[in-house]
XYZ file of C-alpha atoms in Angstrom:
569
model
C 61.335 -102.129 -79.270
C 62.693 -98.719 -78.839
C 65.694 -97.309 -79.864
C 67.663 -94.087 -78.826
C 68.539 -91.965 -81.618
C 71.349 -90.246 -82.279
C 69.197 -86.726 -81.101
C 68.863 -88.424 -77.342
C 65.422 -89.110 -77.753
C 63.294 -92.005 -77.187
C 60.895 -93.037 -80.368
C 58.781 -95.631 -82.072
C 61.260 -97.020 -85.100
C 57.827 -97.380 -86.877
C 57.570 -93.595 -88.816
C 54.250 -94.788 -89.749
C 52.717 -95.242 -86.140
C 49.295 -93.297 -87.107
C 48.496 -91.145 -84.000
C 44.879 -89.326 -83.808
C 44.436 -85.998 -82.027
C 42.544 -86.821 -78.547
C 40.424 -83.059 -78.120
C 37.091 -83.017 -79.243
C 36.745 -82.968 -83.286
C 35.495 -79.326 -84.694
C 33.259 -79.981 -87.579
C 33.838 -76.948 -90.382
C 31.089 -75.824 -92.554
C 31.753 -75.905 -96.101
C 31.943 -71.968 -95.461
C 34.551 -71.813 -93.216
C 36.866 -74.145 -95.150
C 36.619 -72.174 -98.566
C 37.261 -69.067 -96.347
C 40.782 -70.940 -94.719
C 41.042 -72.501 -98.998
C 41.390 -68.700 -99.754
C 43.861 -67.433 -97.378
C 45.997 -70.622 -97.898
C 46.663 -70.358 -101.790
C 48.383 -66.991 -101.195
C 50.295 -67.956 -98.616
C 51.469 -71.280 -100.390
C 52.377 -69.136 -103.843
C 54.420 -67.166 -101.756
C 56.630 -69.424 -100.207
C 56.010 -71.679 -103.289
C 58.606 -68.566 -105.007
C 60.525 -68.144 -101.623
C 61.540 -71.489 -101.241
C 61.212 -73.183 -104.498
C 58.646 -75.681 -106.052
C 60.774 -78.734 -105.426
C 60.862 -77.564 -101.763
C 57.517 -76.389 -101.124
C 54.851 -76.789 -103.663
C 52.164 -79.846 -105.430
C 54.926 -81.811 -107.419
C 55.170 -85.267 -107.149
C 58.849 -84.799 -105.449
C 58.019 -81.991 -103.353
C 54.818 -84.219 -101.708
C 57.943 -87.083 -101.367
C 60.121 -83.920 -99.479
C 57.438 -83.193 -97.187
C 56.487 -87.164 -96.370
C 60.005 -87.044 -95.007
C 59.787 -84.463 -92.676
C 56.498 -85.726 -91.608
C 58.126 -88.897 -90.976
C 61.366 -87.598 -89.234
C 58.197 -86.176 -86.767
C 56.602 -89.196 -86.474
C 59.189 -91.255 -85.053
C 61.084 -88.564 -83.137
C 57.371 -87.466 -81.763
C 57.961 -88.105 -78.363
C 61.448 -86.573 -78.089
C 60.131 -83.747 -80.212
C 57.321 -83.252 -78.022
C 59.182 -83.190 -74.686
C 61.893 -80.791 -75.737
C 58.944 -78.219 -76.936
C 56.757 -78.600 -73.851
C 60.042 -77.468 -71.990
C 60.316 -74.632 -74.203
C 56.649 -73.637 -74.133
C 56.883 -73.362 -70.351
C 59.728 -71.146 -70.589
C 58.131 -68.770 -73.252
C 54.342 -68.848 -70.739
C 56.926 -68.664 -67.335
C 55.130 -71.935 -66.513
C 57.009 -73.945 -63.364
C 58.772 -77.189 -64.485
C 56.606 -79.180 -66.568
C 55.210 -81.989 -64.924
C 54.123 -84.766 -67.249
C 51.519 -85.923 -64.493
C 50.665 -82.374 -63.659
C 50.650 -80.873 -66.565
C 48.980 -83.416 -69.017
C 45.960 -81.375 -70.429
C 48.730 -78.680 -71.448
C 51.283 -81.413 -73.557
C 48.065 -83.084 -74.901
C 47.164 -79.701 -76.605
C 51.114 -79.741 -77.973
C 50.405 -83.041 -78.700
C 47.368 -82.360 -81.004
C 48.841 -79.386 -82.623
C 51.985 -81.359 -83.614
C 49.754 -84.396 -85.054
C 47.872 -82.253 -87.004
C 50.917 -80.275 -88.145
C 52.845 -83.383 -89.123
C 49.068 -84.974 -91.305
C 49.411 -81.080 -92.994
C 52.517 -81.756 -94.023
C 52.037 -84.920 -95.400
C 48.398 -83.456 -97.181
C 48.377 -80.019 -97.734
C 44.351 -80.283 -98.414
C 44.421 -81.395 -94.876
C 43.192 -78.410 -93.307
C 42.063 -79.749 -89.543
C 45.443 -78.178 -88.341
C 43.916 -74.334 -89.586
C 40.079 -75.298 -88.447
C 41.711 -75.554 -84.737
C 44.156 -73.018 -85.245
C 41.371 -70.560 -86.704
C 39.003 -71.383 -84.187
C 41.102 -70.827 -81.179
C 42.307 -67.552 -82.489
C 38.224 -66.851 -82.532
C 37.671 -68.273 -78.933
C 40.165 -70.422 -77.332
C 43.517 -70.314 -75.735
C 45.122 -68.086 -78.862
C 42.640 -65.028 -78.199
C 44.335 -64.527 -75.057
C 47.796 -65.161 -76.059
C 49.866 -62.674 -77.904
C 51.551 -63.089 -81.502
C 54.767 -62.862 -80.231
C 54.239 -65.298 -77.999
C 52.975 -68.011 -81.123
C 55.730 -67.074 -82.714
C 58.613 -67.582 -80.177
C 56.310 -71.462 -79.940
C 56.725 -71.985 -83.382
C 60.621 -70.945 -83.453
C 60.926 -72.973 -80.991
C 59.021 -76.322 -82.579
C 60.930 -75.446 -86.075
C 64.426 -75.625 -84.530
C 63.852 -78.642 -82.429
C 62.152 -80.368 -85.586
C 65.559 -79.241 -87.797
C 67.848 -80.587 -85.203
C 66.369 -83.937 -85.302
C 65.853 -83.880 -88.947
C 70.290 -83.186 -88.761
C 70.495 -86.680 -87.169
C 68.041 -88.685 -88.297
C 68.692 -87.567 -92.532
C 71.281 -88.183 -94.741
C 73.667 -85.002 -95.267
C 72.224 -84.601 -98.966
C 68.471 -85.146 -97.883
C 68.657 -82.922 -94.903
C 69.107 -79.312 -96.715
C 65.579 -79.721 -98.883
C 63.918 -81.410 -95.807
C 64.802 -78.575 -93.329
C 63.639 -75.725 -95.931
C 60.445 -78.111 -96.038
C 60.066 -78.072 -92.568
C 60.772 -74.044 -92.300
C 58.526 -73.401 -95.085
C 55.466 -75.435 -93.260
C 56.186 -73.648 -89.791
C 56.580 -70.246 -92.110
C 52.651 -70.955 -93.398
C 51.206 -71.601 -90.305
C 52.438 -68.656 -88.235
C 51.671 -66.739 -91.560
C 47.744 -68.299 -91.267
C 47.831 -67.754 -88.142
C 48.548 -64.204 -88.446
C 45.796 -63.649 -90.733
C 43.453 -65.304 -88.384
C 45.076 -63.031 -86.083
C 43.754 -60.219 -87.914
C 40.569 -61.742 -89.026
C 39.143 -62.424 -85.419
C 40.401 -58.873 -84.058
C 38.225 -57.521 -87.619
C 35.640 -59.432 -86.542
C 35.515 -58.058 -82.718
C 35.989 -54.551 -83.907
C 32.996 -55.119 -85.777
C 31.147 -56.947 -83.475
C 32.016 -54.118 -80.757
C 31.070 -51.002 -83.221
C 27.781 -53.109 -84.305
C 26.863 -53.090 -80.429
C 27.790 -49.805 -79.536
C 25.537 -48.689 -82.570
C 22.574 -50.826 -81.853
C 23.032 -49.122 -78.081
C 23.194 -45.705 -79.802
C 20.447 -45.983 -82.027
C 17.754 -47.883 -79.701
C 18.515 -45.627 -77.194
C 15.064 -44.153 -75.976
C 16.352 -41.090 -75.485
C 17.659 -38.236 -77.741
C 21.308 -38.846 -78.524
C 23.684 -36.606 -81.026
C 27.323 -36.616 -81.534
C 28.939 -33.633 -82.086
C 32.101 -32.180 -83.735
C 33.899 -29.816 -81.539
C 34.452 -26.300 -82.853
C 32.237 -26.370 -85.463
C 29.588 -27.912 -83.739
C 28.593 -30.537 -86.811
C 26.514 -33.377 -86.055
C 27.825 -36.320 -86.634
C 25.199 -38.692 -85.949
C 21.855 -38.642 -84.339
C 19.913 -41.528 -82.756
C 16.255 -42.858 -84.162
C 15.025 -40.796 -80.811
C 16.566 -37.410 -81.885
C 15.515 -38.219 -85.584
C 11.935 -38.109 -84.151
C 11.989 -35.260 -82.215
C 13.329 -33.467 -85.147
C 10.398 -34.230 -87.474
C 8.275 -32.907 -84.967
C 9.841 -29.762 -84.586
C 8.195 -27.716 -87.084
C 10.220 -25.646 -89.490
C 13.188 -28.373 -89.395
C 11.594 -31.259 -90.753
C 12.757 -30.768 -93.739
C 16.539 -30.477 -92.455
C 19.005 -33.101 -92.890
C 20.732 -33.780 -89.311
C 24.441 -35.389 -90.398
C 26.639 -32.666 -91.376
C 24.950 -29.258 -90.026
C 25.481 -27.551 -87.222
C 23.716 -28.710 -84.199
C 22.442 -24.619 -83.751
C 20.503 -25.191 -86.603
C 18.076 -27.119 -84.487
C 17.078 -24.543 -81.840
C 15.297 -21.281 -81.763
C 17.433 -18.421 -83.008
C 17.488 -17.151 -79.023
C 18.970 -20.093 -77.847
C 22.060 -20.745 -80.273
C 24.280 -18.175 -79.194
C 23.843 -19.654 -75.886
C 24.250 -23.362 -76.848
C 27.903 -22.228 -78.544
C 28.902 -21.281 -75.230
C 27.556 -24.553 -73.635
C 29.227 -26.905 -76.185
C 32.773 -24.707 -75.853
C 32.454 -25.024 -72.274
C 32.385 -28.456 -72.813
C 35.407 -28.563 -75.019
C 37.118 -26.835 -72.297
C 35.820 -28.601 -68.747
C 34.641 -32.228 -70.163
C 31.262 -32.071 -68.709
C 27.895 -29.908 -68.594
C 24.507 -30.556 -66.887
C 20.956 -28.669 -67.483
C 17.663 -29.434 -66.129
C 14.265 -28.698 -67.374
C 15.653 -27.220 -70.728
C 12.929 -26.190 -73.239
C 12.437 -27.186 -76.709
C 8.679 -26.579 -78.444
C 6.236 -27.880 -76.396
C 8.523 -30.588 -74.322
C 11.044 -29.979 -71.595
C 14.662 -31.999 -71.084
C 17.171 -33.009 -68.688
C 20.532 -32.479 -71.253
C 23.998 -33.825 -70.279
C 26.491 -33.397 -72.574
C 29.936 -34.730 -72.230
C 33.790 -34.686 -73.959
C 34.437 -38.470 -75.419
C 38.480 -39.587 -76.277
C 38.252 -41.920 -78.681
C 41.866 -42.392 -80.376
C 43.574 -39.219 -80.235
C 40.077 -38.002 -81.514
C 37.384 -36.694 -79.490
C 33.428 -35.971 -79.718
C 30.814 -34.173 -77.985
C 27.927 -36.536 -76.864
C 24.458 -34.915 -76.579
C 21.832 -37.169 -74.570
C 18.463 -35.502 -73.566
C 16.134 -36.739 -71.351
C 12.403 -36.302 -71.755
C 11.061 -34.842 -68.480
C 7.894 -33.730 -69.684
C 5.231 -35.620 -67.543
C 7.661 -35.093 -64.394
C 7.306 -31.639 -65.041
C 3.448 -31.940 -65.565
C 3.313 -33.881 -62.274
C 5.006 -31.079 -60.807
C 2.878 -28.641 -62.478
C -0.304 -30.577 -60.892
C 1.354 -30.609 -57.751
C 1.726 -27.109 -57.476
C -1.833 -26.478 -58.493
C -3.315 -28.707 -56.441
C -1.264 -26.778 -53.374
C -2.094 -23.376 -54.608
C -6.218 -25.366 -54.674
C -5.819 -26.141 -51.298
C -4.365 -22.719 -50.357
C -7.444 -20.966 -52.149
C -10.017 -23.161 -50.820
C -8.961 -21.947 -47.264
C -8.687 -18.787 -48.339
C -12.389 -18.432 -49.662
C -13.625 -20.281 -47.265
C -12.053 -17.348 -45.061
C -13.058 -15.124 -47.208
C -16.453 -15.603 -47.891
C -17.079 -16.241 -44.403
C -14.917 -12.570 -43.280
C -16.008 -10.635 -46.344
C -19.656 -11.619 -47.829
C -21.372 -10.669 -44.753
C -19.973 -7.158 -44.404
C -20.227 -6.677 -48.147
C -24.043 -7.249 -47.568
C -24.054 -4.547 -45.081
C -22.390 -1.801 -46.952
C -24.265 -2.957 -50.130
C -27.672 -2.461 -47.766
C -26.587 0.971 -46.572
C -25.382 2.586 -50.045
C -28.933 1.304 -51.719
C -30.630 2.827 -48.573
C -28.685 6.237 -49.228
C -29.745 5.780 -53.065
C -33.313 7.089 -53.412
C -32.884 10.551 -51.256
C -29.834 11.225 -53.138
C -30.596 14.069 -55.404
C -26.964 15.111 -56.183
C -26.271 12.974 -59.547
C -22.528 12.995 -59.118
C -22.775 11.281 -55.254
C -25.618 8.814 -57.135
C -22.919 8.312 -59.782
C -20.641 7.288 -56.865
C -22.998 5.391 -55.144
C -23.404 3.468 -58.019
C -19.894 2.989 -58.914
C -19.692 1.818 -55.042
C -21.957 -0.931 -55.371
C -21.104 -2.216 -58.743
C -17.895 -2.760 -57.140
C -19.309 -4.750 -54.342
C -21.034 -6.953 -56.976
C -17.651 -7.531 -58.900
C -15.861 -8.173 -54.752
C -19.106 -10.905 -54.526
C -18.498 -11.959 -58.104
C -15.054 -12.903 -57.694
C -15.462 -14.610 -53.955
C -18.239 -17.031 -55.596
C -15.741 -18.015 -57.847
C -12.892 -18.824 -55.515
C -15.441 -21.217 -53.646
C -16.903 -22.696 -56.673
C -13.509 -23.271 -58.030
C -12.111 -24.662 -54.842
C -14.910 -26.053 -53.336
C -16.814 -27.557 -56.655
C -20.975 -28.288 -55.812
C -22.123 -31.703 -57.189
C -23.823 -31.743 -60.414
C -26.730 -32.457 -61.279
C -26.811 -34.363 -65.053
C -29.349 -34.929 -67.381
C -30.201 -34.861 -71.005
C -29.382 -31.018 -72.368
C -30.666 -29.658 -75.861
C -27.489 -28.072 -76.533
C -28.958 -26.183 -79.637
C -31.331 -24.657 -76.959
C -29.135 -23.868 -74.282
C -26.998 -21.729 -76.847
C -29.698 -20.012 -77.647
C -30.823 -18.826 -74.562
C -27.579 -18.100 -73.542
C -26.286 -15.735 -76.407
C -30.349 -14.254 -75.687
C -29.114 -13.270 -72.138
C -26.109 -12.143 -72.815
C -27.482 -9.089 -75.605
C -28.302 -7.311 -72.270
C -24.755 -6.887 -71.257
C -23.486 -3.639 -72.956
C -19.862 -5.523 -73.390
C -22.066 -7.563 -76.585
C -23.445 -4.341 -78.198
C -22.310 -3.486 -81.768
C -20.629 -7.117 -81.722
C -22.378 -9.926 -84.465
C -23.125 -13.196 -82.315
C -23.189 -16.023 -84.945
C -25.008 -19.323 -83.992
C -24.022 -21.753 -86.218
C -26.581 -24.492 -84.906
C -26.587 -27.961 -86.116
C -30.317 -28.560 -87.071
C -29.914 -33.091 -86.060
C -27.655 -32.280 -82.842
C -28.289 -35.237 -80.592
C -29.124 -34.329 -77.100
C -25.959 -34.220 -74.426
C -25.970 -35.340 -70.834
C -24.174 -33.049 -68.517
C -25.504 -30.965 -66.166
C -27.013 -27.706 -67.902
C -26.339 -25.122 -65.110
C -22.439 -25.707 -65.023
C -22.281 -26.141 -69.021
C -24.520 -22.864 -69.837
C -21.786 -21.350 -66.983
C -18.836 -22.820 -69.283
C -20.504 -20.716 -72.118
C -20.912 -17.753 -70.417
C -17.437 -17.329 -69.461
C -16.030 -18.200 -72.707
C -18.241 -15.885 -74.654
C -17.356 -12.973 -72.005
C -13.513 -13.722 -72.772
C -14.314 -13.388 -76.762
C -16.058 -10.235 -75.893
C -12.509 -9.084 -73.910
C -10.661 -10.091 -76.962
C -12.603 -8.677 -79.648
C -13.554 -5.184 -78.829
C -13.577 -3.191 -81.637
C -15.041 -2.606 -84.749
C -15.686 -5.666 -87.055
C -15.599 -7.819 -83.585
C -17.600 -11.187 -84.147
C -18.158 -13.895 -82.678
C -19.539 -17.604 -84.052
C -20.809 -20.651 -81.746
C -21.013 -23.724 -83.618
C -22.519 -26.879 -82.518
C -22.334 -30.419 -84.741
C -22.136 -34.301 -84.469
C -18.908 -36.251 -84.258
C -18.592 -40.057 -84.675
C -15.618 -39.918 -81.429
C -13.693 -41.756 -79.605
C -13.750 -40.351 -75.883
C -13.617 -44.015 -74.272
C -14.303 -46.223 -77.363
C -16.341 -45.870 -80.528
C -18.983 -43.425 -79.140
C -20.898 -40.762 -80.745
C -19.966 -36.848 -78.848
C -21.176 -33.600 -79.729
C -18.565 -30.458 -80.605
C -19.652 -26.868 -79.227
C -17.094 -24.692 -80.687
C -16.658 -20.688 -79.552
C -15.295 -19.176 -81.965
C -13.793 -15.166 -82.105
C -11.772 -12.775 -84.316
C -10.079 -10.946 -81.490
C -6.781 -10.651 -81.183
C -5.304 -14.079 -79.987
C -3.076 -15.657 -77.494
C 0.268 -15.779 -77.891
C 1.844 -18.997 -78.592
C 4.004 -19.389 -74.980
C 0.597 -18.793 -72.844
C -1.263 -21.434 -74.712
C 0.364 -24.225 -72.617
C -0.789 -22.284 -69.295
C -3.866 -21.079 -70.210
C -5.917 -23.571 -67.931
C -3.522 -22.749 -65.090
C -5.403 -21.199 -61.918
C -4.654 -17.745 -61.434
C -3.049 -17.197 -65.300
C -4.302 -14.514 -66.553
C -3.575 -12.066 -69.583
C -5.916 -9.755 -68.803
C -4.935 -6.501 -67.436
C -5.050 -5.684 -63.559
C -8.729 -5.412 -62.077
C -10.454 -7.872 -65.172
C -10.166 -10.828 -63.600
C -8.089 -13.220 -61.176
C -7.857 -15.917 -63.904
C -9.711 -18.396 -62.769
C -12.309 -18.710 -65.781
C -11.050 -21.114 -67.959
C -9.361 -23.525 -65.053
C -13.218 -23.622 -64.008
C -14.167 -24.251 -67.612
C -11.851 -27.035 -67.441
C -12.876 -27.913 -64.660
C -16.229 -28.427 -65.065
C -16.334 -29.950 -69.085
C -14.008 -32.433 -67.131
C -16.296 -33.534 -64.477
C -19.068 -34.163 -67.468
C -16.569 -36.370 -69.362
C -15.659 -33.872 -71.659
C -12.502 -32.727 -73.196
C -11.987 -28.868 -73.896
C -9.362 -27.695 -76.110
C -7.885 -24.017 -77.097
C -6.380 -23.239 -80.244
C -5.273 -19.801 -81.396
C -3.439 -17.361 -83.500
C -1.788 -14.094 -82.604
C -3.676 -11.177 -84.654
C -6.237 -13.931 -86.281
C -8.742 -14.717 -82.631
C -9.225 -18.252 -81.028
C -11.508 -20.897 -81.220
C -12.448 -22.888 -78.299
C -13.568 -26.677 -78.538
C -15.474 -28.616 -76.127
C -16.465 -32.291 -76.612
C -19.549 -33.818 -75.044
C -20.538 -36.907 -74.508
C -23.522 -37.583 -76.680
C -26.701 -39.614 -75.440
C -26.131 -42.865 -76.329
C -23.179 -42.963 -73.963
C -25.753 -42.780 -71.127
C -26.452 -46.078 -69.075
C -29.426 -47.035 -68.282
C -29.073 -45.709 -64.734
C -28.330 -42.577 -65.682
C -31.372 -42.535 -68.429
C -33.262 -43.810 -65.378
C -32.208 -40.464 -63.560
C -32.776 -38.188 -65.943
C -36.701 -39.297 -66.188
């Protein structure tokens, strides 16, 4: 039977009607009730001393005060629920609530009050805070405010008192109701600390993210204190590039300032960058240089509070700029291959003529300064013909012809040729010979031509007195395409060096340091060329003021196939 009550509700008369939430249950690890065990004890010593230990606290009485209101709940439920749903949908601006309509949303008032009222009656009851802290982790109460759970829970505790005024006794109602506002007090107080828990959690979540994207970044990144130009952090990719820059390995990043980390010539310049930056938000460069590697740099201004931080991110554009480099050769290849072939075709024949004619005018020539010019004339014609073979070798290579090359041998008779040219004379030529060399296969024309023109550029570089120059020749266990045995010639002079900026170009057609009328530059980009086309590798290393050492590797005999063995026979 039910019975109105003197609130205007409709109830149960039985306060003991057990009522079970119907959402699905959330199991808690043993974890994640000690952590709701810990923020509950504070909360319940504070209101414990607020409201009194009759009121609110363990004590046999207390327990009997909060039965009470549990039971005032209990069988004013329904009335109780109705007059909060109504009150709900006026805090969330929902339409009229519609108890057909709007079932799922008085279900989940419903639930909450169920659990709230089994709370009250068992304070070690704790499904009421699993929900609660869950939801403020992932369900409805991340998206609501905590005003909003507030103005709810106002709501609920004034609805609950005004019942409790008409269904208690005048004397039972005052420790009741402070029962009742105590309870409502703790959970919008654990609520508020889950509040603050799952927007901790978040902001951690959010910085741990934005750091993992920071530091696995593949390229460079560096954030940077405006005005004094600090660093405030660096990425793992900008950690690297530092410990390969030599001379700043050694440097801590964090905490200097980011000039530190460039050549002297470039940090009065990167002030002005980063204060531009400051200034206009935003700065682009392309193809910036830094040691041996080139970068695409933006740098931007980044608000962060009322804070702000510059944010360094280069981008490694090396091989693009290598392809480009190749590019560019190859169309500067193309361009001289036409261009000999022009040439040779326009220039070698007339050459021949005049070259005829002043050898013709030679042996009635008494006059010894017109011989001396004759002379002069056709050594220039040679040097014309000299450098037009090499434009059509270079751009037009010949195919070569490999086979199995006694390196130790070919040294020798090249350094034996070369003591006729008067550019040698005076200068020690040191063969350093290994006695076991294994043979090479390569083809020995185009390899003794590779030696030639690097011992002619020692002899450029090391005119003087004291001049010297070593060629060594030994085994290496290498790995030029797997585990295979190669042989190292190495050229070796005491001249006076490259500097360090032409090393990178010193392959380069046409790059020359050599002064105007020695040479078009086209000797070592052949050299390449040709230790290339044997399966070799050549390498320059040098020192300004110390000399250079050239190193070619060869592939050693036992790298042959049978074909090719097959050949060489």
């Amino acid at each position: 039977m039910k019975l109105q009550k003197f609130c205007g509700c409709f109830a149960s008369s039985n306060p003991q009607l057990l009522r079970t939430p119907t959402d699905p249950l959330i199991e808690a690890s043993p974890a994640e009730l000690q952590v709701i065990r810990d923020q509950l004890r504070p909360v319940e010593e504070l209101l414990g001393k607020l409201f009194g230990p009759l009121v609110y606290g363990r004590t046999a009485k207390s327990m009997e005060i909060r039965a009470a209101a549990a039971d005032v709940i209990c069988e004013h439920f329904d009335g109780i629920i109705n007059e909060w749903a109504e009150s709900v949908g006026t805090i969330f601006l929902w339409d009229h609530v519609d108890p057909e309509k709007d079932a799922h949303k008085i279900d989940g008032l419903r639930n909450a009050l169920i659990r709230f009222a089994s709370h009250l009656r068992d304070p070690d009851c704790l499904d009421t805070y699993v929900y609660l802290r869950r939801h403020c982790q992932e369900g409805m109460l991340a998206r609501a405010k905590p005003s909003q759970f507030n103005a709810i829970h106002i709501a609920l505790k004034q609805i609950i008192i005004n019942h409790i005024a008409t269904a208690l006794s005048a004397a039972m109602q005052p420790r009741v109701r402070d029962a009742v506002v105590a309870a409502i007090d703790e959970r919008r107080l654990m609520v508020s600390q889950f509040y603050i828990e799952s927007r901790e959690h978040l902001l951690r979540a959010s910085e741990e993210k934005y750091r993992n994207s920071f530091d696995h970044a593949p390229d460079p990144m560096y954030e940077i204190e405006p005005g004094t130009w600090k660093v405030l952090a660096a990425n793992s990719a900008a950690q690297r590039v530092h410990l390969l820059t030599p001379g700043e390995e050694h440097l801590v990043m964090v905490g200097r300032p980011m000039t530190d980390f460039v050549p002297a010539e470039m940090r009065e310049e990167l002030r002005k960058v980063l204060q531009r930056v400051v200034e206009q938000g935003y700065e682009h460069h392309n193809d910036v240089p830094i040691g041996p590697f080139f970068y695409d740099v933006n740098i931007a201004l980044i608000p962060y509070g009322d804070k702000q931080f510059i944010q360094m991110i280069m981008h490694d554009v090396t091989e693009r700029r290598e392809m480009l480099d190749s590019l560019l050769k190859s169309e500067r290849l193309a361009a001289a291959g036409t261009f000999a072939a022009g040439v040779a075709h326009e220039v070698n024949n007339p050459l021949a003529s005049i070259s005829s004619l002043v050898q013709s005018l030679l042996p009635g020539e008494d006059d010894a300064q017109r011989r001396t010019t004759l002379h002069t004339i056709l050594a220039q014609i040679t040097r014309i013909s000299g450098t037009l073979k090499d434009l059509v070798n270079f751009a037009r290579p010949a195919t070569g012809h490999q086979k199995l090359i006694d390196m130790n041998q070919l040294v020798s008779d090249t350094l034996r040729v070369i003591n006729y040219d008067k550019r040698f004379r005076g200068m020690a030529l040191d063969p350093v010979l290994a006695p076991d060399l294994r043979p090479a296969f390569a083809d020995e024309n185009e390899i003794q031509q590779v030696l030639l023109n690097l011992l002619y550029n020692a002899a450029d570089a090391t005119q003087g007195e004291g001049s010297m120059i070593r060629v060594i020749t030994e085994n290496k266990a290498g790995r030029l395409g797997g585990d295979h045995p190669l042989i190292v010639i190495r050229v070796l002079d005491n001249g006076i060096g490259i500097p360090r900026e032409h090393l990178e170009r010193v392959f380069d057609p046409f790059f020359t340091t050599k002064p105007a009328g020695s040479g078009v530059g086209l000797g070592l980009s052949l050299c390449q060329r040709i230790i290339l086309s044997n399966k070799g590798t050549i390498r320059v290393d040098s020192e300004l003021g110390k000399g250079t050492q050239v190193t070619i590797l060869l592939p050693a005999h036992e790298l042959v196939t049978s074909d090719a063995h097959a050949a060489a026979r």
